[in-house]
Amino acid sequence: MINKLDALYTEFKTKIETLSTQPDVLNLKSEYLGKKGLVSDVLKSLKDATVEQRKEIGPKANAIKDQMTKDVVSKLSDLELAEINEKLANNRIDITLTDDVKNTNTHSGGFHPRTLIQREIEDIFLSMGFDILDGPHIEDEFHNFEALNIPGDHPARDMQDTFWFHNPHEESEQKKHLLRTHTSTIQVRGMQSRKPPFKFIAPGTVFRCERTDASHEMVFNQLEGMMVGEDISVSHLIYFMKTILKEIFKKEVEVRLRPGFFPFVEPGFELDIKCLICNAKGCSVCKQVGWVELLPCGMVHPNVLKAGGIDPEKYNGFAFGLGLDRLVMMKYGIDDIRHLQSGDLRFNTQFRTF
Ligand code: PHE
């Protein structure tokens, strides 16, 4: 019987060497090692053997089985390796572009100019210790108006033409929903979620039901900022604003501060920059005035702090709402805000950075 087992193994070994596919190897495995396989067949005759013989044959049979299993595993991995090598040799892709391909009409991707500016501003504010917050586009009246010191009957609601969601089942006025008209909603969410002192910015898209022209869009982008702590003053505000403008334009930019009215700040300002499109000569972007309103801002109104859960006796702060699209226009000399949303590749590809 030992001879039979040895012969079986030699035969197995010769066969497995000739095989070249994984299924063939697996078939051979079950032919020899399966329940009804050749090795089991031989072992069936063990029942007629003497105890002595069994002691000798048992371990031998197991050793042969083990060896066969090892041979199968190693053959399978050899085949796999051979397959991979073959693929590597034959399926090569040449990823270098030849000149004739480069000259065809292929476009590589790039960033929208607003993304470029937004990232730049985020980096600058992060380096100054600000957090970056986000908020929902669909808001309720509380976050967009009430908490910002704009009660229901306040005429300031008309300053921002609002897209309302109509829900006939709405029970209370307070719960009416709308598309946020400014990123100041995130001031409220920011105050509610942290304890002073804190400072953050919040870039985002806002919506107004307005006529569009060279400097107005219905869907546009702002970058809100807020700093709350003890003894914050207008000079902090001006410092941060000038720093950011200098970093973005890589030069000192002329600014002017005018009084401005926003119910959520007191005092409130309009920070304008000298129009860089026409160099203050007058153009459609600056409406022939030479200055562009870029940054409404002011000291946070005590009522707003209260609505955000902050004690106005102890803390104060500033807030600003940077017009992100206008900044992009100034930086890149774009004369119509509508280009930004046009999706026109001739426009977009001018700002490619790679
Ligand atoms: N939310 C105001 C607007 O969109 C801008 C603003 C923000 C003004 C913060 C003052 C302070 O018009």
Short mmCIF file of C-alpha atoms and ligand atoms in Angstrom, two decimals:
data_model
loop_
_atom_site.label_atom_id
_atom_site.label_comp_id
_atom_site.label_asym_id
_atom_site.label_seq_id
_atom_site.Cartn_x
_atom_site.Cartn_y
_atom_site.Cartn_z
CA MET A 1 0.00 0.00 0.00
CA ILE A 2 2.91 2.32 0.76
CA ASN A 3 4.16 1.69 -2.75
CA LYS A 4 0.75 2.51 -4.11
CA LEU A 5 0.73 5.81 -2.24
CA ASP A 6 4.22 6.66 -3.47
CA ALA A 7 3.22 5.84 -7.04
CA LEU A 8 0.14 7.99 -6.67
CA TYR A 9 2.23 10.91 -5.52
CA THR A 10 4.73 10.57 -8.38
CA GLU A 11 1.87 10.47 -10.84
CA PHE A 12 0.26 13.52 -9.18
CA LYS A 13 3.53 15.43 -9.28
CA THR A 14 4.08 14.76 -12.98
CA LYS A 15 0.54 15.81 -13.83
CA ILE A 16 0.50 19.02 -11.81
CA GLU A 17 3.67 20.21 -13.47
CA THR A 18 2.08 20.06 -16.90
CA LEU A 19 -0.99 22.11 -15.90
CA SER A 20 -1.26 25.72 -16.86
CA THR A 21 -4.64 26.97 -15.65
CA GLN A 22 -6.13 27.39 -12.20
CA PRO A 23 -9.31 25.35 -12.91
CA ASP A 24 -7.19 22.42 -14.12
CA VAL A 25 -5.19 22.51 -10.88
CA LEU A 26 -8.40 22.57 -8.84
CA ASN A 27 -9.77 19.62 -10.80
CA LEU A 28 -6.59 17.68 -10.18
CA LYS A 29 -6.87 18.50 -6.50
CA SER A 30 -10.33 17.03 -6.22
CA GLU A 31 -9.34 14.06 -8.39
CA TYR A 32 -6.67 13.12 -5.84
CA LEU A 33 -7.66 14.71 -2.57
CA GLY A 34 -11.46 14.90 -2.83
CA LYS A 35 -13.72 12.68 -0.71
CA LYS A 36 -14.02 10.23 -3.54
CA GLY A 37 -10.52 10.93 -4.77
CA LEU A 38 -7.69 8.52 -5.55
CA VAL A 39 -5.95 8.90 -2.19
CA SER A 40 -9.18 8.09 -0.34
CA ASP A 41 -9.63 5.06 -2.58
CA VAL A 42 -6.27 3.69 -1.51
CA LEU A 43 -7.02 4.44 2.13
CA LYS A 44 -10.28 2.51 1.95
CA SER A 45 -8.32 -0.70 1.78
CA LEU A 46 -6.78 0.16 5.18
CA LYS A 47 -9.60 -1.70 6.82
CA ASP A 48 -8.05 -4.98 5.64
CA ALA A 49 -4.58 -4.07 6.94
CA THR A 50 -3.06 -5.24 10.22
CA VAL A 51 -2.61 -2.84 13.14
CA GLU A 52 1.11 -2.70 12.48
CA GLN A 53 0.58 -1.83 8.86
CA ARG A 54 -1.94 0.84 9.76
CA LYS A 55 0.54 2.52 12.11
CA GLU A 56 2.93 2.83 9.24
CA ILE A 57 0.49 3.72 6.49
CA GLY A 58 -1.58 6.31 8.41
CA PRO A 59 1.20 8.88 8.91
CA LYS A 60 2.54 8.23 5.44
CA ALA A 61 -0.86 8.88 3.87
CA ASN A 62 -1.23 12.08 5.85
CA ALA A 63 2.22 13.26 4.82
CA ILE A 64 1.39 12.64 1.18
CA LYS A 65 -1.91 14.48 1.49
CA ASP A 66 -0.15 17.43 3.09
CA GLN A 67 2.47 17.47 0.40
CA MET A 68 -0.15 17.38 -2.33
CA THR A 69 -2.04 20.27 -0.72
CA LYS A 70 1.16 22.28 -0.53
CA ASP A 71 1.94 21.51 -4.17
CA VAL A 72 -1.52 22.71 -5.17
CA VAL A 73 -1.18 25.97 -3.23
CA SER A 74 2.23 26.71 -4.62
CA LYS A 75 1.14 25.84 -8.18
CA LEU A 76 -1.87 28.16 -7.87
CA SER A 77 0.26 31.03 -6.67
CA ASP A 78 2.79 30.42 -9.45
CA LEU A 79 -0.01 30.56 -11.98
CA GLU A 80 -1.37 33.73 -10.46
CA LEU A 81 2.03 35.36 -10.57
CA ALA A 82 2.51 34.28 -14.17
CA GLU A 83 -0.87 35.78 -15.03
CA ILE A 84 0.04 39.12 -13.40
CA ASN A 85 3.39 39.19 -15.14
CA GLU A 86 1.75 38.51 -18.43
CA LYS A 87 -0.74 41.34 -17.88
CA LEU A 88 2.06 43.69 -16.91
CA ALA A 89 3.97 42.77 -20.02
CA ASN A 90 1.06 43.05 -22.45
CA ASN A 91 -1.41 45.57 -21.04
CA ARG A 92 0.83 48.56 -20.67
CA ILE A 93 -0.74 51.99 -21.00
CA ASP A 94 1.45 54.81 -22.10
CA ILE A 95 0.32 57.78 -20.06
CA THR A 96 2.67 60.28 -21.57
CA LEU A 97 0.90 62.62 -23.97
CA THR A 98 2.38 62.97 -27.38
CA ASP A 99 2.35 66.37 -29.04
CA ASP A 100 -0.43 65.51 -31.46
CA VAL A 101 -2.73 64.59 -28.55
CA LYS A 102 -1.79 67.73 -26.63
CA ASN A 103 -2.81 69.84 -29.57
CA THR A 104 -6.30 68.38 -29.83
CA ASN A 105 -9.20 70.04 -28.10
CA THR A 106 -8.77 68.49 -24.68
CA HIS A 107 -9.30 70.56 -21.53
CA SER A 108 -7.74 69.87 -18.22
CA GLY A 109 -9.77 70.69 -15.11
CA GLY A 110 -9.32 73.78 -13.03
CA PHE A 111 -10.77 75.73 -10.15
CA HIS A 112 -13.46 78.36 -10.39
CA PRO A 113 -11.97 81.76 -9.52
CA ARG A 114 -14.29 81.96 -6.51
CA THR A 115 -12.93 78.68 -5.17
CA LEU A 116 -9.41 80.03 -5.54
CA ILE A 117 -10.20 83.23 -3.63
CA GLN A 118 -12.29 81.45 -1.01
CA ARG A 119 -9.47 79.03 -0.25
CA GLU A 120 -7.00 81.87 -0.05
CA ILE A 121 -9.20 83.78 2.40
CA GLU A 122 -9.85 80.66 4.47
CA ASP A 123 -6.11 80.06 4.77
CA ILE A 124 -5.47 83.62 5.88
CA PHE A 125 -8.23 83.54 8.52
CA LEU A 126 -7.19 80.09 9.72
CA SER A 127 -3.69 81.41 10.24
CA MET A 128 -5.18 84.17 12.39
CA GLY A 129 -6.97 81.64 14.59
CA PHE A 130 -10.48 81.79 13.09
CA ASP A 131 -12.69 78.69 12.73
CA ILE A 132 -14.63 78.00 9.53
CA LEU A 133 -18.35 77.32 9.92
CA ASP A 134 -21.13 76.26 7.57
CA GLY A 135 -24.92 76.51 7.71
CA PRO A 136 -28.02 75.41 5.75
CA HIS A 137 -29.28 77.17 2.60
CA ILE A 138 -32.88 76.65 3.69
CA GLU A 139 -33.46 78.61 6.86
CA ASP A 140 -36.28 79.65 9.15
CA GLU A 141 -37.34 83.19 9.93
CA PHE A 142 -35.70 83.05 13.32
CA HIS A 143 -32.16 82.57 12.03
CA ASN A 144 -32.50 84.82 8.99
CA PHE A 145 -34.39 87.69 10.66
CA GLU A 146 -35.65 87.49 14.25
CA ALA A 147 -32.40 86.61 15.96
CA LEU A 148 -30.66 89.29 13.91
CA ASN A 149 -32.82 92.00 15.40
CA ILE A 150 -35.19 92.15 12.42
CA PRO A 151 -38.68 91.54 13.81
CA GLY A 152 -41.66 90.69 11.59
CA ASP A 153 -42.88 94.20 10.96
CA HIS A 154 -39.45 95.75 10.56
CA PRO A 155 -38.98 97.65 7.29
CA ALA A 156 -35.45 96.19 7.04
CA ARG A 157 -37.05 92.95 5.86
CA ASP A 158 -37.64 94.72 2.59
CA MET A 159 -33.92 95.43 2.20
CA GLN A 160 -33.50 91.83 1.20
CA ASP A 161 -36.05 90.43 -1.23
CA THR A 162 -36.66 86.98 0.01
CA PHE A 163 -37.52 83.67 -1.66
CA TRP A 164 -40.12 82.17 0.66
CA PHE A 165 -41.22 78.57 0.80
CA HIS A 166 -44.97 78.40 0.65
CA ASN A 167 -46.43 75.90 3.08
CA PRO A 168 -50.18 76.22 3.57
CA HIS A 169 -49.98 74.02 6.68
CA GLU A 170 -47.48 76.20 8.44
CA GLU A 171 -48.85 76.96 11.87
CA SER A 172 -46.80 79.79 13.24
CA GLU A 173 -45.22 82.72 11.45
CA GLN A 174 -41.91 81.98 13.17
CA LYS A 175 -41.66 78.66 11.43
CA LYS A 176 -41.86 79.99 7.88
CA HIS A 177 -38.99 78.80 5.73
CA LEU A 178 -36.94 80.67 3.17
CA LEU A 179 -33.71 80.58 1.19
CA ARG A 180 -31.21 82.42 3.34
CA THR A 181 -30.71 85.98 2.14
CA HIS A 182 -27.34 86.35 3.84
CA THR A 183 -24.73 84.31 5.64
CA SER A 184 -25.48 86.25 8.86
CA THR A 185 -27.70 83.27 9.74
CA ILE A 186 -24.45 81.50 10.62
CA GLN A 187 -23.65 84.24 13.14
CA VAL A 188 -26.67 82.99 15.09
CA ARG A 189 -25.72 79.34 14.73
CA GLY A 190 -22.12 80.13 15.67
CA MET A 191 -23.11 82.02 18.82
CA GLN A 192 -25.46 79.24 19.85
CA SER A 193 -22.82 76.57 19.48
CA ARG A 194 -19.83 78.15 21.25
CA LYS A 195 -18.79 80.17 24.26
CA PRO A 196 -16.92 83.50 24.02
CA PRO A 197 -14.23 84.36 23.23
CA PHE A 198 -14.49 82.99 19.68
CA LYS A 199 -13.92 84.04 16.13
CA PHE A 200 -15.02 82.37 12.93
CA ILE A 201 -15.74 82.92 9.27
CA ALA A 202 -18.55 81.31 7.27
CA PRO A 203 -18.47 81.31 3.47
CA GLY A 204 -21.66 80.38 1.63
CA THR A 205 -24.20 80.90 -1.11
CA VAL A 206 -27.12 83.26 -0.52
CA PHE A 207 -30.30 83.97 -2.47
CA ARG A 208 -32.28 87.12 -3.22
CA CYS A 209 -35.33 87.62 -5.35
CA GLU A 210 -33.83 90.52 -7.30
CA ARG A 211 -33.34 91.78 -10.80
CA THR A 212 -29.88 90.92 -12.11
CA ASP A 213 -27.37 93.33 -13.63
CA ALA A 214 -23.59 93.63 -13.93
CA SER A 215 -23.17 93.69 -10.17
CA HIS A 216 -26.25 91.79 -8.92
CA GLU A 217 -27.16 88.13 -9.09
CA MET A 218 -30.04 86.22 -7.50
CA VAL A 219 -27.65 83.56 -6.31
CA PHE A 220 -24.38 84.87 -4.99
CA ASN A 221 -21.78 84.28 -2.33
CA GLN A 222 -20.81 85.93 0.88
CA LEU A 223 -18.24 85.31 3.53
CA GLU A 224 -19.46 86.12 6.99
CA GLY A 225 -17.12 86.83 9.85
CA MET A 226 -17.66 87.24 13.55
CA MET A 227 -15.44 87.84 16.55
CA VAL A 228 -16.85 87.95 20.08
CA GLY A 229 -14.96 88.51 23.31
CA GLU A 230 -14.27 91.16 25.92
CA ASP A 231 -13.34 94.67 24.83
CA ILE A 232 -13.48 94.15 21.09
CA SER A 233 -13.43 97.46 19.21
CA VAL A 234 -13.84 98.93 15.74
CA SER A 235 -10.07 99.02 15.40
CA HIS A 236 -9.96 95.21 15.63
CA LEU A 237 -12.47 95.09 12.83
CA ILE A 238 -10.52 97.50 10.63
CA TYR A 239 -7.27 95.67 11.33
CA PHE A 240 -8.64 92.30 10.20
CA MET A 241 -10.31 93.79 7.13
CA LYS A 242 -7.21 95.64 5.95
CA THR A 243 -5.03 92.59 6.55
CA ILE A 244 -7.24 90.37 4.48
CA LEU A 245 -7.53 92.84 1.60
CA LYS A 246 -3.77 93.38 1.55
CA GLU A 247 -3.15 89.63 1.42
CA ILE A 248 -5.62 89.12 -1.38
CA PHE A 249 -4.60 91.98 -3.62
CA LYS A 250 -0.92 91.67 -2.67
CA LYS A 251 -0.77 95.42 -2.20
CA GLU A 252 -2.30 98.13 -0.04
CA VAL A 253 -5.84 98.77 -1.27
CA GLU A 254 -7.52 102.09 -0.67
CA VAL A 255 -10.56 101.70 1.54
CA ARG A 256 -13.13 104.03 2.99
CA LEU A 257 -15.55 103.52 5.85
CA ARG A 258 -19.03 105.01 5.66
CA PRO A 259 -21.85 104.70 8.14
CA GLY A 260 -24.19 101.93 7.06
CA PHE A 261 -27.43 100.64 8.47
CA PHE A 262 -27.98 96.99 9.32
CA PRO A 263 -30.29 96.13 12.22
CA PHE A 264 -27.83 93.55 13.57
CA VAL A 265 -24.89 95.92 14.04
CA GLU A 266 -24.50 99.18 15.94
CA PRO A 267 -22.62 101.16 14.81
CA GLY A 268 -22.75 99.75 11.29
CA PHE A 269 -20.43 100.56 8.40
CA GLU A 270 -19.95 100.08 4.72
CA LEU A 271 -16.36 99.43 3.83
CA ASP A 272 -15.72 100.33 0.20
CA ILE A 273 -12.62 99.74 -1.87
CA LYS A 274 -11.43 101.88 -4.72
CA CYS A 275 -12.63 100.27 -7.95
CA LEU A 276 -9.76 98.28 -9.36
CA ILE A 277 -11.54 97.60 -12.64
CA CYS A 278 -11.52 101.22 -13.80
CA ASN A 279 -9.03 102.61 -11.30
CA ALA A 280 -11.78 104.85 -9.89
CA LYS A 281 -12.54 106.42 -13.27
CA GLY A 282 -16.08 105.08 -13.23
CA CYS A 283 -17.44 101.88 -14.82
CA SER A 284 -20.50 99.62 -14.77
CA VAL A 285 -19.23 97.68 -11.77
CA CYS A 286 -18.74 100.71 -9.52
CA LYS A 287 -21.78 102.38 -11.08
CA GLN A 288 -19.56 105.25 -12.20
CA VAL A 289 -18.68 106.21 -8.59
CA GLY A 290 -15.16 104.87 -8.49
CA TRP A 291 -15.78 102.93 -5.25
CA VAL A 292 -17.24 99.46 -4.75
CA GLU A 293 -19.20 98.38 -1.70
CA LEU A 294 -17.36 95.30 -0.59
CA LEU A 295 -17.74 94.84 3.06
CA PRO A 296 -20.69 95.76 5.21
CA CYS A 297 -19.71 95.40 8.85
CA GLY A 298 -20.13 96.74 12.35
CA MET A 299 -20.23 96.04 16.06
CA VAL A 300 -22.67 93.26 16.95
CA HIS A 301 -25.95 94.65 18.31
CA PRO A 302 -26.64 93.69 21.96
CA ASN A 303 -30.00 92.18 20.95
CA VAL A 304 -28.20 89.83 18.57
CA LEU A 305 -25.79 88.71 21.28
CA LYS A 306 -28.76 88.08 23.57
CA ALA A 307 -30.58 86.05 20.93
CA GLY A 308 -27.40 83.99 20.54
CA GLY A 309 -27.28 83.29 24.27
CA ILE A 310 -24.41 85.69 25.03
CA ASP A 311 -24.43 88.30 27.81
CA PRO A 312 -24.07 91.74 26.14
CA GLU A 313 -23.03 93.29 29.45
CA LYS A 314 -19.92 91.18 29.48
CA TYR A 315 -19.08 90.56 25.83
CA ASN A 316 -19.13 92.44 22.58
CA GLY A 317 -17.86 91.82 19.08
CA PHE A 318 -17.77 92.68 15.43
CA ALA A 319 -19.30 91.07 12.37
CA PHE A 320 -18.83 91.51 8.65
CA GLY A 321 -20.36 90.14 5.48
CA LEU A 322 -17.83 90.13 2.67
CA GLY A 323 -19.24 90.06 -0.87
CA LEU A 324 -17.20 87.15 -2.16
CA ASP A 325 -18.22 87.46 -5.82
CA ARG A 326 -17.42 91.17 -5.88
CA LEU A 327 -14.03 90.47 -4.42
CA VAL A 328 -13.40 87.89 -7.15
CA MET A 329 -14.41 90.46 -9.76
CA MET A 330 -12.03 93.05 -8.34
CA LYS A 331 -9.16 90.64 -8.04
CA TYR A 332 -9.44 89.27 -11.58
CA GLY A 333 -10.87 92.32 -13.32
CA ILE A 334 -14.21 90.66 -14.21
CA ASP A 335 -16.72 93.25 -15.32
CA ASP A 336 -19.98 91.33 -14.97
CA ILE A 337 -21.02 89.16 -12.03
CA ARG A 338 -23.15 86.99 -14.33
CA HIS A 339 -20.00 85.48 -15.86
CA LEU A 340 -19.35 83.71 -12.59
CA GLN A 341 -22.41 81.51 -12.83
CA SER A 342 -22.45 81.21 -16.61
CA GLY A 343 -20.66 77.87 -16.79
CA ASP A 344 -19.04 79.18 -19.97
CA LEU A 345 -15.77 77.31 -20.47
CA ARG A 346 -14.20 80.23 -22.32
CA PHE A 347 -14.57 82.12 -19.05
CA ASN A 348 -13.79 79.38 -16.58
CA THR A 349 -10.62 78.10 -18.23
CA GLN A 350 -8.90 81.47 -17.88
CA PHE A 351 -8.29 80.79 -14.20
CA ARG A 352 -6.83 77.34 -14.50
CA THR A 353 -4.08 76.70 -12.05
CA PHE A 354 -2.88 73.38 -13.35
N1 PHE B 1 -25.81 90.40 6.16
C1 PHE B 1 -25.59 91.68 5.58
C2 PHE B 1 -26.09 91.66 4.13
O1 PHE B 1 -26.11 90.63 3.54
C3 PHE B 1 -24.14 92.06 5.60
C4 PHE B 1 -23.58 92.28 6.97
C5 PHE B 1 -22.99 91.26 7.67
C6 PHE B 1 -23.61 93.54 7.54
C7 PHE B 1 -22.46 91.47 8.91
C8 PHE B 1 -23.10 93.78 8.75
C9 PHE B 1 -22.49 92.75 9.45
O2 PHE B 1 -26.42 92.65 3.57
#
